[in-house]
mmCIF file with all atom_site columns, C-alpha atoms (C1' of nucleotides) in Angstrom:
data_model
loop_
_atom_site.group_PDB
_atom_site.id
_atom_site.type_symbol
_atom_site.label_atom_id
_atom_site.label_alt_id
_atom_site.label_comp_id
_atom_site.label_asym_id
_atom_site.label_entity_id
_atom_site.label_seq_id
_atom_site.pdbx_PDB_ins_code
_atom_site.Cartn_x
_atom_site.Cartn_y
_atom_site.Cartn_z
_atom_site.occupancy
_atom_site.B_iso_or_equiv
_atom_site.pdbx_formal_charge
_atom_site.auth_seq_id
_atom_site.auth_comp_id
_atom_site.auth_asym_id
_atom_site.auth_atom_id
_atom_site.pdbx_PDB_model_num
ATOM 1   C CA    . UNK A 1 1   ? -0.012  -0.044  -0.031  1.00 0.00 ? 28  UNK A CA    1
ATOM 2   C CA    . UNK A 1 2   ? 2.764   2.554   0.706   1.00 0.00 ? 29  UNK A CA    1
ATOM 3   C CA    . UNK A 1 3   ? 4.379   3.923   -2.155  1.00 0.00 ? 30  UNK A CA    1
ATOM 4   C CA    . UNK A 1 4   ? 7.934   4.003   -0.379  1.00 0.00 ? 31  UNK A CA    1
ATOM 5   C CA    . UNK A 1 5   ? 10.408  1.974   0.845   1.00 0.00 ? 32  UNK A CA    1
ATOM 6   C CA    . UNK A 1 6   ? 12.172  2.163   4.169   1.00 0.00 ? 33  UNK A CA    1
ATOM 7   C CA    . UNK A 1 7   ? 15.778  1.076   4.389   1.00 0.00 ? 34  UNK A CA    1
ATOM 8   C CA    . UNK A 1 8   ? 17.917  0.398   7.147   1.00 0.00 ? 35  UNK A CA    1
ATOM 9   C CA    . UNK A 1 9   ? 21.608  -0.009  7.553   1.00 0.00 ? 36  UNK A CA    1
ATOM 10  C CA    . UNK A 1 10  ? 22.570  -3.675  7.576   1.00 0.00 ? 37  UNK A CA    1
ATOM 11  C CA    . UNK A 1 11  ? 22.709  -4.911  11.338  1.00 0.00 ? 38  UNK A CA    1
ATOM 12  C CA    . UNK A 1 12  ? 26.266  -6.638  10.405  1.00 0.00 ? 39  UNK A CA    1
ATOM 13  C CA    . UNK A 1 13  ? 27.873  -3.141  11.299  1.00 0.00 ? 40  UNK A CA    1
ATOM 14  C CA    . UNK A 1 14  ? 30.251  -2.484  13.932  1.00 0.00 ? 41  UNK A CA    1
ATOM 15  C CA    . UNK A 1 15  ? 28.536  -1.721  17.539  1.00 0.00 ? 42  UNK A CA    1
ATOM 16  C CA    . UNK A 1 16  ? 29.758  1.646   17.516  1.00 0.00 ? 43  UNK A CA    1
ATOM 17  C CA    . UNK A 1 17  ? 27.831  2.433   14.057  1.00 0.00 ? 44  UNK A CA    1
ATOM 18  C CA    . UNK A 1 18  ? 24.985  0.229   14.635  1.00 0.00 ? 45  UNK A CA    1
ATOM 19  C CA    . UNK A 1 19  ? 22.668  2.836   16.471  1.00 0.00 ? 46  UNK A CA    1
ATOM 20  C CA    . UNK A 1 20  ? 21.138  4.698   13.881  1.00 0.00 ? 47  UNK A CA    1
ATOM 21  C CA    . UNK A 1 21  ? 20.153  4.005   10.341  1.00 0.00 ? 48  UNK A CA    1
ATOM 22  C CA    . UNK A 1 22  ? 17.581  5.123   8.306   1.00 0.00 ? 49  UNK A CA    1
ATOM 23  C CA    . UNK A 1 23  ? 15.700  7.136   5.851   1.00 0.00 ? 50  UNK A CA    1
ATOM 24  C CA    . UNK A 1 24  ? 13.459  6.352   3.245   1.00 0.00 ? 51  UNK A CA    1
ATOM 25  C CA    . UNK A 1 25  ? 12.832  7.031   -0.444  1.00 0.00 ? 52  UNK A CA    1
ATOM 26  C CA    . UNK A 1 26  ? 9.690   9.008   -1.620  1.00 0.00 ? 53  UNK A CA    1
ATOM 27  C CA    . UNK A 1 27  ? 10.197  7.341   -4.914  1.00 0.00 ? 54  UNK A CA    1
ATOM 28  C CA    . UNK A 1 28  ? 11.994  4.838   -6.698  1.00 0.00 ? 55  UNK A CA    1
ATOM 29  C CA    . UNK A 1 29  ? 14.658  6.768   -8.223  1.00 0.00 ? 56  UNK A CA    1
ATOM 30  C CA    . UNK A 1 30  ? 15.620  8.270   -4.914  1.00 0.00 ? 57  UNK A CA    1
ATOM 31  C CA    . UNK A 1 31  ? 18.940  9.264   -4.540  1.00 0.00 ? 58  UNK A CA    1
ATOM 32  C CA    . UNK A 1 32  ? 19.466  12.209  -6.757  1.00 0.00 ? 59  UNK A CA    1
ATOM 33  C CA    . UNK A 1 33  ? 16.321  13.978  -5.218  1.00 0.00 ? 60  UNK A CA    1
ATOM 34  C CA    . UNK A 1 34  ? 17.614  14.194  -1.631  1.00 0.00 ? 61  UNK A CA    1
ATOM 35  C CA    . UNK A 1 35  ? 19.017  17.707  -1.881  1.00 0.00 ? 62  UNK A CA    1
ATOM 36  C CA    . UNK A 1 36  ? 19.437  18.883  1.632   1.00 0.00 ? 63  UNK A CA    1
ATOM 37  C CA    . UNK A 1 37  ? 17.044  21.757  1.334   1.00 0.00 ? 64  UNK A CA    1
ATOM 38  C CA    . UNK A 1 38  ? 14.105  19.572  0.126   1.00 0.00 ? 65  UNK A CA    1
ATOM 39  C CA    . UNK A 1 39  ? 14.739  17.011  2.605   1.00 0.00 ? 66  UNK A CA    1
ATOM 40  C CA    . UNK A 1 40  ? 14.512  19.427  5.277   1.00 0.00 ? 67  UNK A CA    1
ATOM 41  C CA    . UNK A 1 41  ? 11.504  20.980  4.395   1.00 0.00 ? 68  UNK A CA    1
ATOM 42  C CA    . UNK A 1 42  ? 9.579   17.654  3.675   1.00 0.00 ? 69  UNK A CA    1
ATOM 43  C CA    . UNK A 1 43  ? 10.937  16.448  7.199   1.00 0.00 ? 70  UNK A CA    1
ATOM 44  C CA    . UNK A 1 44  ? 9.002   19.378  8.630   1.00 0.00 ? 71  UNK A CA    1
ATOM 45  C CA    . UNK A 1 45  ? 11.740  19.573  11.107  1.00 0.00 ? 72  UNK A CA    1
ATOM 46  C CA    . UNK A 1 46  ? 13.600  22.605  9.756   1.00 0.00 ? 73  UNK A CA    1
ATOM 47  C CA    . UNK A 1 47  ? 13.140  26.060  8.675   1.00 0.00 ? 74  UNK A CA    1
ATOM 48  C CA    . UNK A 1 48  ? 14.207  26.153  4.882   1.00 0.00 ? 75  UNK A CA    1
ATOM 49  C CA    . UNK A 1 49  ? 17.220  28.175  5.843   1.00 0.00 ? 76  UNK A CA    1
ATOM 50  C CA    . UNK A 1 50  ? 18.620  26.453  8.512   1.00 0.00 ? 77  UNK A CA    1
ATOM 51  C CA    . UNK A 1 51  ? 22.000  24.658  8.282   1.00 0.00 ? 78  UNK A CA    1
ATOM 52  C CA    . UNK A 1 52  ? 22.131  21.638  9.537   1.00 0.00 ? 79  UNK A CA    1
ATOM 53  C CA    . UNK A 1 53  ? 24.218  18.289  9.024   1.00 0.00 ? 80  UNK A CA    1
ATOM 54  C CA    . UNK A 1 54  ? 21.256  16.588  7.540   1.00 0.00 ? 81  UNK A CA    1
ATOM 55  C CA    . UNK A 1 55  ? 23.653  16.040  4.516   1.00 0.00 ? 82  UNK A CA    1
ATOM 56  C CA    . UNK A 1 56  ? 24.309  12.932  6.276   1.00 0.00 ? 83  UNK A CA    1
ATOM 57  C CA    . UNK A 1 57  ? 21.280  11.473  5.093   1.00 0.00 ? 84  UNK A CA    1
ATOM 58  C CA    . UNK A 1 58  ? 22.588  11.879  1.592   1.00 0.00 ? 85  UNK A CA    1
ATOM 59  C CA    . UNK A 1 59  ? 25.531  9.890   2.636   1.00 0.00 ? 86  UNK A CA    1
ATOM 60  C CA    . UNK A 1 60  ? 23.131  7.065   3.350   1.00 0.00 ? 87  UNK A CA    1
ATOM 61  C CA    . UNK A 1 61  ? 21.309  7.596   0.092   1.00 0.00 ? 88  UNK A CA    1
ATOM 62  C CA    . UNK A 1 62  ? 24.691  7.232   -1.829  1.00 0.00 ? 89  UNK A CA    1
ATOM 63  C CA    . UNK A 1 63  ? 25.649  4.219   -0.086  1.00 0.00 ? 90  UNK A CA    1
ATOM 64  C CA    . UNK A 1 64  ? 22.338  2.227   -0.198  1.00 0.00 ? 91  UNK A CA    1
ATOM 65  C CA    . UNK A 1 65  ? 23.920  -0.457  -1.528  1.00 0.00 ? 92  UNK A CA    1
ATOM 66  C CA    . UNK A 1 66  ? 24.962  -1.219  1.790   1.00 0.00 ? 93  UNK A CA    1
ATOM 67  C CA    . UNK A 1 67  ? 21.523  -0.601  3.062   1.00 0.00 ? 94  UNK A CA    1
ATOM 68  C CA    . UNK A 1 68  ? 19.195  -3.621  3.597   1.00 0.00 ? 95  UNK A CA    1
ATOM 69  C CA    . UNK A 1 69  ? 15.427  -3.237  3.224   1.00 0.00 ? 96  UNK A CA    1
ATOM 70  C CA    . UNK A 1 70  ? 13.922  -4.201  6.569   1.00 0.00 ? 97  UNK A CA    1
ATOM 71  C CA    . UNK A 1 71  ? 10.482  -4.818  5.227   1.00 0.00 ? 98  UNK A CA    1
ATOM 72  C CA    . UNK A 1 72  ? 8.575   -2.814  7.315   1.00 0.00 ? 99  UNK A CA    1
ATOM 73  C CA    . UNK A 1 73  ? 7.114   -1.072  4.720   1.00 0.00 ? 100 UNK A CA    1
ATOM 74  C CA    . UNK A 1 74  ? 5.683   -2.501  1.704   1.00 0.00 ? 101 UNK A CA    1
ATOM 75  C CA    . UNK A 1 75  ? 6.620   -1.601  -1.730  1.00 0.00 ? 102 UNK A CA    1
ATOM 76  C CA    . UNK A 1 76  ? 4.284   -1.021  -4.491  1.00 0.00 ? 103 UNK A CA    1
ATOM 77  C CA    . UNK A 1 77  ? 4.826   -2.646  -8.035  1.00 0.00 ? 104 UNK A CA    1
ATOM 78  C CA    . UNK A 1 78  ? 5.754   0.034   -10.651 1.00 0.00 ? 105 UNK A CA    1
ATOM 79  C CA    . UNK A 1 79  ? 2.391   -0.203  -12.056 1.00 0.00 ? 106 UNK A CA    1
ATOM 80  C CA    . UNK A 1 80  ? 0.407   1.152   -9.263  1.00 0.00 ? 107 UNK A CA    1
ATOM 81  C CA    . UNK A 1 81  ? 3.033   3.540   -8.573  1.00 0.00 ? 108 UNK A CA    1
ATOM 82  C CA    . UNK A 1 82  ? 2.615   5.441   -11.865 1.00 0.00 ? 109 UNK A CA    1
ATOM 83  C CA    . UNK A 1 83  ? -1.045  5.493   -11.196 1.00 0.00 ? 110 UNK A CA    1
ATOM 84  C CA    . UNK A 1 84  ? -0.747  7.256   -8.191  1.00 0.00 ? 111 UNK A CA    1
ATOM 85  C CA    . UNK A 1 85  ? 2.077   9.572   -9.228  1.00 0.00 ? 112 UNK A CA    1
ATOM 86  C CA    . UNK A 1 86  ? 0.382   12.758  -9.498  1.00 0.00 ? 113 UNK A CA    1
ATOM 87  C CA    . UNK A 1 87  ? -1.208  12.638  -6.147  1.00 0.00 ? 114 UNK A CA    1
ATOM 88  C CA    . UNK A 1 88  ? 2.064   11.239  -4.464  1.00 0.00 ? 115 UNK A CA    1
ATOM 89  C CA    . UNK A 1 89  ? 3.314   12.952  -1.158  1.00 0.00 ? 116 UNK A CA    1
ATOM 90  C CA    . UNK A 1 90  ? 6.593   13.018  -0.187  1.00 0.00 ? 117 UNK A CA    1
ATOM 91  C CA    . UNK A 1 91  ? 7.077   10.598  2.801   1.00 0.00 ? 118 UNK A CA    1
ATOM 92  C CA    . UNK A 1 92  ? 10.094  10.311  4.928   1.00 0.00 ? 119 UNK A CA    1
ATOM 93  C CA    . UNK A 1 93  ? 10.980  8.405   7.867   1.00 0.00 ? 120 UNK A CA    1
ATOM 94  C CA    . UNK A 1 94  ? 13.884  8.028   10.286  1.00 0.00 ? 121 UNK A CA    1
ATOM 95  C CA    . UNK A 1 95  ? 14.799  6.495   13.410  1.00 0.00 ? 122 UNK A CA    1
ATOM 96  C CA    . UNK A 1 96  ? 15.505  7.593   16.777  1.00 0.00 ? 123 UNK A CA    1
ATOM 97  C CA    . UNK A 1 97  ? 16.807  6.236   19.882  1.00 0.00 ? 124 UNK A CA    1
ATOM 98  C CA    . UNK A 1 98  ? 14.725  7.504   22.553  1.00 0.00 ? 125 UNK A CA    1
ATOM 99  C CA    . UNK A 1 99  ? 12.924  6.929   25.841  1.00 0.00 ? 126 UNK A CA    1
ATOM 100 C CA    . UNK A 1 100 ? 10.181  9.043   24.545  1.00 0.00 ? 127 UNK A CA    1
ATOM 101 C CA    . UNK A 1 101 ? 7.752   8.482   21.585  1.00 0.00 ? 128 UNK A CA    1
ATOM 102 C CA    . UNK A 1 102 ? 6.911   11.900  20.309  1.00 0.00 ? 129 UNK A CA    1
ATOM 103 C CA    . UNK A 1 103 ? 9.714   14.274  19.766  1.00 0.00 ? 130 UNK A CA    1
ATOM 104 C CA    . UNK A 1 104 ? 9.067   18.126  19.675  1.00 0.00 ? 131 UNK A CA    1
ATOM 105 C CA    . UNK A 1 105 ? 9.856   18.738  16.314  1.00 0.00 ? 132 UNK A CA    1
ATOM 106 C CA    . UNK A 1 106 ? 8.519   22.419  16.232  1.00 0.00 ? 133 UNK A CA    1
ATOM 107 C CA    . UNK A 1 107 ? 5.128   21.644  14.782  1.00 0.00 ? 134 UNK A CA    1
ATOM 108 C CA    . UNK A 1 108 ? 1.832   21.170  16.714  1.00 0.00 ? 135 UNK A CA    1
ATOM 109 C CA    . UNK A 1 109 ? 0.144   17.527  16.289  1.00 0.00 ? 136 UNK A CA    1
ATOM 110 C CA    . UNK A 1 110 ? -3.123  16.352  17.221  1.00 0.00 ? 137 UNK A CA    1
ATOM 111 C CA    . UNK A 1 111 ? -3.493  12.502  17.728  1.00 0.00 ? 138 UNK A CA    1
ATOM 112 C CA    . UNK A 1 112 ? -6.203  10.756  15.631  1.00 0.00 ? 139 UNK A CA    1
ATOM 113 C CA    . UNK A 1 113 ? -5.640  7.378   16.014  1.00 0.00 ? 140 UNK A CA    1
ATOM 114 C CA    . UNK A 1 114 ? -3.769  4.525   17.360  1.00 0.00 ? 141 UNK A CA    1
ATOM 115 C CA    . UNK A 1 115 ? -3.506  0.894   16.181  1.00 0.00 ? 142 UNK A CA    1
ATOM 116 C CA    . UNK A 1 116 ? -1.718  -2.353  17.021  1.00 0.00 ? 143 UNK A CA    1
ATOM 117 C CA    . UNK A 1 117 ? 0.273   -3.222  14.336  1.00 0.00 ? 144 UNK A CA    1
ATOM 118 C CA    . UNK A 1 118 ? 1.357   -6.921  13.606  1.00 0.00 ? 145 UNK A CA    1
ATOM 119 C CA    . UNK A 1 119 ? 4.249   -8.496  14.960  1.00 0.00 ? 146 UNK A CA    1
ATOM 120 C CA    . UNK A 1 120 ? 4.801   -5.276  17.215  1.00 0.00 ? 147 UNK A CA    1
ATOM 121 C CA    . UNK A 1 121 ? 3.788   -5.227  20.702  1.00 0.00 ? 148 UNK A CA    1
ATOM 122 C CA    . UNK A 1 122 ? 3.882   -1.377  20.548  1.00 0.00 ? 149 UNK A CA    1
ATOM 123 C CA    . UNK A 1 123 ? 1.049   0.387   19.003  1.00 0.00 ? 150 UNK A CA    1
ATOM 124 C CA    . UNK A 1 124 ? 1.502   3.001   16.177  1.00 0.00 ? 151 UNK A CA    1
ATOM 125 C CA    . UNK A 1 125 ? 0.072   6.487   16.876  1.00 0.00 ? 152 UNK A CA    1
ATOM 126 C CA    . UNK A 1 126 ? -1.114  8.787   14.052  1.00 0.00 ? 153 UNK A CA    1
ATOM 127 C CA    . UNK A 1 127 ? -0.897  12.540  14.179  1.00 0.00 ? 154 UNK A CA    1
ATOM 128 C CA    . UNK A 1 128 ? -1.935  15.235  12.022  1.00 0.00 ? 155 UNK A CA    1
ATOM 129 C CA    . UNK A 1 129 ? -0.469  18.655  11.789  1.00 0.00 ? 156 UNK A CA    1
ATOM 130 C CA    . UNK A 1 130 ? -2.991  21.094  13.551  1.00 0.00 ? 157 UNK A CA    1
ATOM 131 C CA    . UNK A 1 131 ? -2.248  24.036  11.439  1.00 0.00 ? 158 UNK A CA    1
ATOM 132 C CA    . UNK A 1 132 ? -5.383  25.085  9.582   1.00 0.00 ? 159 UNK A CA    1
ATOM 133 C CA    . UNK A 1 133 ? -5.573  23.614  5.879   1.00 0.00 ? 160 UNK A CA    1
ATOM 134 C CA    . UNK A 1 134 ? -2.264  21.953  6.409   1.00 0.00 ? 161 UNK A CA    1
ATOM 135 C CA    . UNK A 1 135 ? -2.348  18.080  5.677   1.00 0.00 ? 162 UNK A CA    1
ATOM 136 C CA    . UNK A 1 136 ? 0.820   16.826  7.036   1.00 0.00 ? 163 UNK A CA    1
ATOM 137 C CA    . UNK A 1 137 ? 0.624   13.603  9.023   1.00 0.00 ? 164 UNK A CA    1
ATOM 138 C CA    . UNK A 1 138 ? 3.130   11.441  10.715  1.00 0.00 ? 165 UNK A CA    1
ATOM 139 C CA    . UNK A 1 139 ? 3.115   8.153   12.513  1.00 0.00 ? 166 UNK A CA    1
ATOM 140 C CA    . UNK A 1 140 ? 4.938   7.080   15.570  1.00 0.00 ? 167 UNK A CA    1
ATOM 141 C CA    . UNK A 1 141 ? 6.140   3.526   16.071  1.00 0.00 ? 168 UNK A CA    1
ATOM 142 C CA    . UNK A 1 142 ? 8.495   1.909   18.678  1.00 0.00 ? 169 UNK A CA    1
ATOM 143 C CA    . UNK A 1 143 ? 9.867   -1.235  17.549  1.00 0.00 ? 170 UNK A CA    1
ATOM 144 C CA    . UNK A 1 144 ? 9.627   -4.113  19.554  1.00 0.00 ? 171 UNK A CA    1
ATOM 145 C CA    . UNK A 1 145 ? 12.819  -5.419  18.102  1.00 0.00 ? 172 UNK A CA    1
ATOM 146 C CA    . UNK A 1 146 ? 14.593  -2.997  20.096  1.00 0.00 ? 173 UNK A CA    1
ATOM 147 C CA    . UNK A 1 147 ? 12.665  -0.969  22.590  1.00 0.00 ? 174 UNK A CA    1
ATOM 148 C CA    . UNK A 1 148 ? 14.399  2.006   22.184  1.00 0.00 ? 175 UNK A CA    1
ATOM 149 C CA    . UNK A 1 149 ? 14.344  2.801   18.502  1.00 0.00 ? 176 UNK A CA    1
ATOM 150 C CA    . UNK A 1 150 ? 11.570  4.794   17.656  1.00 0.00 ? 177 UNK A CA    1
ATOM 151 C CA    . UNK A 1 151 ? 10.416  5.229   14.050  1.00 0.00 ? 178 UNK A CA    1
ATOM 152 C CA    . UNK A 1 152 ? 9.055   8.250   13.072  1.00 0.00 ? 179 UNK A CA    1
ATOM 153 C CA    . UNK A 1 153 ? 7.294   8.723   9.511   1.00 0.00 ? 180 UNK A CA    1
ATOM 154 C CA    . UNK A 1 154 ? 6.362   12.011  7.969   1.00 0.00 ? 181 UNK A CA    1
ATOM 155 C CA    . UNK A 1 155 ? 4.091   12.438  5.255   1.00 0.00 ? 182 UNK A CA    1
ATOM 156 C CA    . UNK A 1 156 ? 3.203   15.492  3.415   1.00 0.00 ? 183 UNK A CA    1
ATOM 157 C CA    . UNK A 1 157 ? 4.543   18.937  3.188   1.00 0.00 ? 184 UNK A CA    1
ATOM 158 C CA    . UNK A 1 158 ? 3.915   21.615  5.568   1.00 0.00 ? 185 UNK A CA    1
ATOM 159 C CA    . UNK A 1 159 ? 1.793   24.634  4.092   1.00 0.00 ? 186 UNK A CA    1
ATOM 160 C CA    . UNK A 1 160 ? 3.061   26.965  6.751   1.00 0.00 ? 187 UNK A CA    1
ATOM 161 C CA    . UNK A 1 161 ? 6.372   28.130  8.626   1.00 0.00 ? 188 UNK A CA    1
ATOM 162 C CA    . UNK A 1 162 ? 7.101   26.458  11.782  1.00 0.00 ? 189 UNK A CA    1
ATOM 163 C CA    . UNK A 1 163 ? 6.296   28.262  15.084  1.00 0.00 ? 190 UNK A CA    1
ATOM 164 C CA    . UNK A 1 164 ? 8.629   27.093  17.438  1.00 0.00 ? 191 UNK A CA    1
ATOM 165 C CA    . UNK A 1 165 ? 12.329  28.409  17.667  1.00 0.00 ? 192 UNK A CA    1
ATOM 166 C CA    . UNK A 1 166 ? 15.034  26.167  15.884  1.00 0.00 ? 193 UNK A CA    1
ATOM 167 C CA    . UNK A 1 167 ? 16.533  25.243  19.163  1.00 0.00 ? 194 UNK A CA    1
ATOM 168 C CA    . UNK A 1 168 ? 14.344  22.303  19.405  1.00 0.00 ? 195 UNK A CA    1
ATOM 169 C CA    . UNK A 1 169 ? 15.933  20.537  16.698  1.00 0.00 ? 196 UNK A CA    1
ATOM 170 C CA    . UNK A 1 170 ? 18.949  20.400  18.572  1.00 0.00 ? 197 UNK A CA    1
ATOM 171 C CA    . UNK A 1 171 ? 17.965  17.590  20.879  1.00 0.00 ? 198 UNK A CA    1
ATOM 172 C CA    . UNK A 1 172 ? 16.405  15.731  18.126  1.00 0.00 ? 199 UNK A CA    1
ATOM 173 C CA    . UNK A 1 173 ? 19.625  15.800  15.971  1.00 0.00 ? 200 UNK A CA    1
ATOM 174 C CA    . UNK A 1 174 ? 21.345  14.555  18.963  1.00 0.00 ? 201 UNK A CA    1
ATOM 175 C CA    . UNK A 1 175 ? 18.898  11.914  19.267  1.00 0.00 ? 202 UNK A CA    1
ATOM 176 C CA    . UNK A 1 176 ? 18.983  10.817  15.702  1.00 0.00 ? 203 UNK A CA    1
ATOM 177 C CA    . UNK A 1 177 ? 22.352  9.088   15.656  1.00 0.00 ? 204 UNK A CA    1
ATOM 178 C CA    . UNK A 1 178 ? 22.731  9.173   12.039  1.00 0.00 ? 205 UNK A CA    1
ATOM 179 C CA    . UNK A 1 179 ? 24.935  6.609   10.406  1.00 0.00 ? 206 UNK A CA    1
ATOM 180 C CA    . UNK A 1 180 ? 28.037  8.191   8.950   1.00 0.00 ? 207 UNK A CA    1
ATOM 181 C CA    . UNK A 1 181 ? 29.790  5.876   6.380   1.00 0.00 ? 208 UNK A CA    1
ATOM 182 C CA    . UNK A 1 182 ? 32.935  8.088   6.085   1.00 0.00 ? 209 UNK A CA    1
ATOM 183 C "C1'" . DC  B 2 1   ? -15.647 26.252  26.475  1.00 0.00 ? 21  DC  B "C1'" 1
ATOM 184 C "C1'" . DG  B 2 2   ? -12.273 24.791  23.681  1.00 0.00 ? 22  DG  B "C1'" 1
ATOM 185 C "C1'" . DG  B 2 3   ? -8.451  22.354  22.619  1.00 0.00 ? 23  DG  B "C1'" 1
ATOM 186 C "C1'" . DG  B 2 4   ? -6.653  17.826  23.053  1.00 0.00 ? 24  DG  B "C1'" 1
ATOM 187 C "C1'" . DT  B 2 5   ? -6.611  12.297  23.419  1.00 0.00 ? 25  DT  B "C1'" 1
ATOM 188 C "C1'" . DT  B 2 6   ? -8.844  7.568   23.927  1.00 0.00 ? 26  DT  B "C1'" 1
ATOM 189 C "C1'" . DT  B 2 7   ? -10.964 4.268   21.834  1.00 0.00 ? 27  DT  B "C1'" 1
ATOM 190 C "C1'" . DG  B 2 8   ? -14.068 1.196   19.333  1.00 0.00 ? 28  DG  B "C1'" 1
ATOM 191 C "C1'" . DA  B 2 9   ? -16.404 1.456   14.695  1.00 0.00 ? 29  DA  B "C1'" 1
ATOM 192 C "C1'" . DC  B 2 10  ? -15.897 1.735   10.380  1.00 0.00 ? 30  DC  B "C1'" 1
ATOM 193 C "C1'" . DC  B 2 11  ? -13.869 1.280   5.740   1.00 0.00 ? 31  DC  B "C1'" 1
ATOM 194 C "C1'" . DG  B 2 12  ? -10.678 0.109   1.765   1.00 0.00 ? 32  DG  B "C1'" 1
ATOM 195 C "C1'" . DG  B 2 13  ? -7.129  -2.823  -0.110  1.00 0.00 ? 33  DG  B "C1'" 1
ATOM 196 C "C1'" . DC  B 2 14  ? -5.584  -7.065  -0.665  1.00 0.00 ? 34  DC  B "C1'" 1
ATOM 197 C "C1'" . DG  B 2 15  ? -4.787  -12.295 -0.452  1.00 0.00 ? 35  DG  B "C1'" 1
ATOM 198 C "C1'" . DC  B 2 16  ? -6.525  -16.587 -0.105  1.00 0.00 ? 36  DC  B "C1'" 1
ATOM 199 C "C1'" . DG  C 3 1   ? -16.538 -13.129 -1.022  1.00 0.00 ? 10  DG  C "C1'" 1
ATOM 200 C "C1'" . DC  C 3 2   ? -14.251 -12.923 3.319   1.00 0.00 ? 11  DC  C "C1'" 1
ATOM 201 C "C1'" . DG  C 3 3   ? -11.203 -11.989 6.629   1.00 0.00 ? 12  DG  C "C1'" 1
ATOM 202 C "C1'" . DC  C 3 4   ? -7.094  -9.673  7.890   1.00 0.00 ? 13  DC  C "C1'" 1
ATOM 203 C "C1'" . DC  C 3 5   ? -4.775  -5.416  8.376   1.00 0.00 ? 14  DC  C "C1'" 1
ATOM 204 C "C1'" . DG  C 3 6   ? -3.731  -0.948  8.700   1.00 0.00 ? 15  DG  C "C1'" 1
ATOM 205 C "C1'" . DG  C 3 7   ? -5.415  3.717   8.615   1.00 0.00 ? 16  DG  C "C1'" 1
ATOM 206 C "C1'" . DT  C 3 8   ? -9.400  7.201   9.787   1.00 0.00 ? 17  DT  C "C1'" 1
ATOM 207 C "C1'" . DC  C 3 9   ? -13.467 8.691   11.952  1.00 0.00 ? 18  DC  C "C1'" 1
ATOM 208 C "C1'" . DA  C 3 10  ? -15.864 10.495  15.584  1.00 0.00 ? 19  DA  C "C1'" 1
ATOM 209 C "C1'" . DA  C 3 11  ? -18.028 10.214  20.128  1.00 0.00 ? 20  DA  C "C1'" 1
ATOM 210 C "C1'" . DA  C 3 12  ? -17.184 10.259  24.343  1.00 0.00 ? 21  DA  C "C1'" 1
ATOM 211 C "C1'" . DC  C 3 13  ? -14.079 11.938  27.627  1.00 0.00 ? 22  DC  C "C1'" 1
ATOM 212 C "C1'" . DC  C 3 14  ? -10.326 14.691  29.750  1.00 0.00 ? 23  DC  C "C1'" 1
ATOM 213 C "C1'" . DC  C 3 15  ? -8.238  19.006  31.400  1.00 0.00 ? 24  DC  C "C1'" 1
ATOM 214 C "C1'" . DG  C 3 16  ? -6.509  23.874  31.964  1.00 0.00 ? 25  DG  C "C1'" 1
#
DNA sequence: CGGGTTTGACCGGCGC
DNA sequence: GCGCCGGTCAAACCCG
């Protein structure tokens, strides 16, 4: 059903590098499209002009041959992908190691659902951006595989600027533990 | 009262 | 067609 795939770093990495991993691609020819600016905006975490080391994300994409599809998200066949092409929204996931499920990412969210998902003891939570007319959603899911890992998935693009200051992002960045391939 | 969350119902897609 | 699964709705509820 989902028109994207989530990719995790192979777990065969060294302990030091094994924390993190993710990201996903909004479409099948992903790599080239991950300009920092766009990724930042789509994530909805940052003001457009903020400079942050999100470029690490690009490294992950560039190195995606070393990544492993964890299979948590179904991938649509190309046929269906084309059908949905015009209506597709950007969709990004990332993973944090954190005690708390919901990170303060600077936007206001209203929870509209919670579901138990198969093969996971933790429920998945569904949130919508509360800003009038803004259609962005996100899902938050803690993995039972590794209880400290929280996957956050953003869908859509905010139609408005972020209200809160940028400092909030710092602690998220700290938690993101982005895999650095170097 | 106004905004949020909780929670079971509902619904559509998909596989059998 | 049926049942499972994941996503959403919405009524009830909660709280400042």
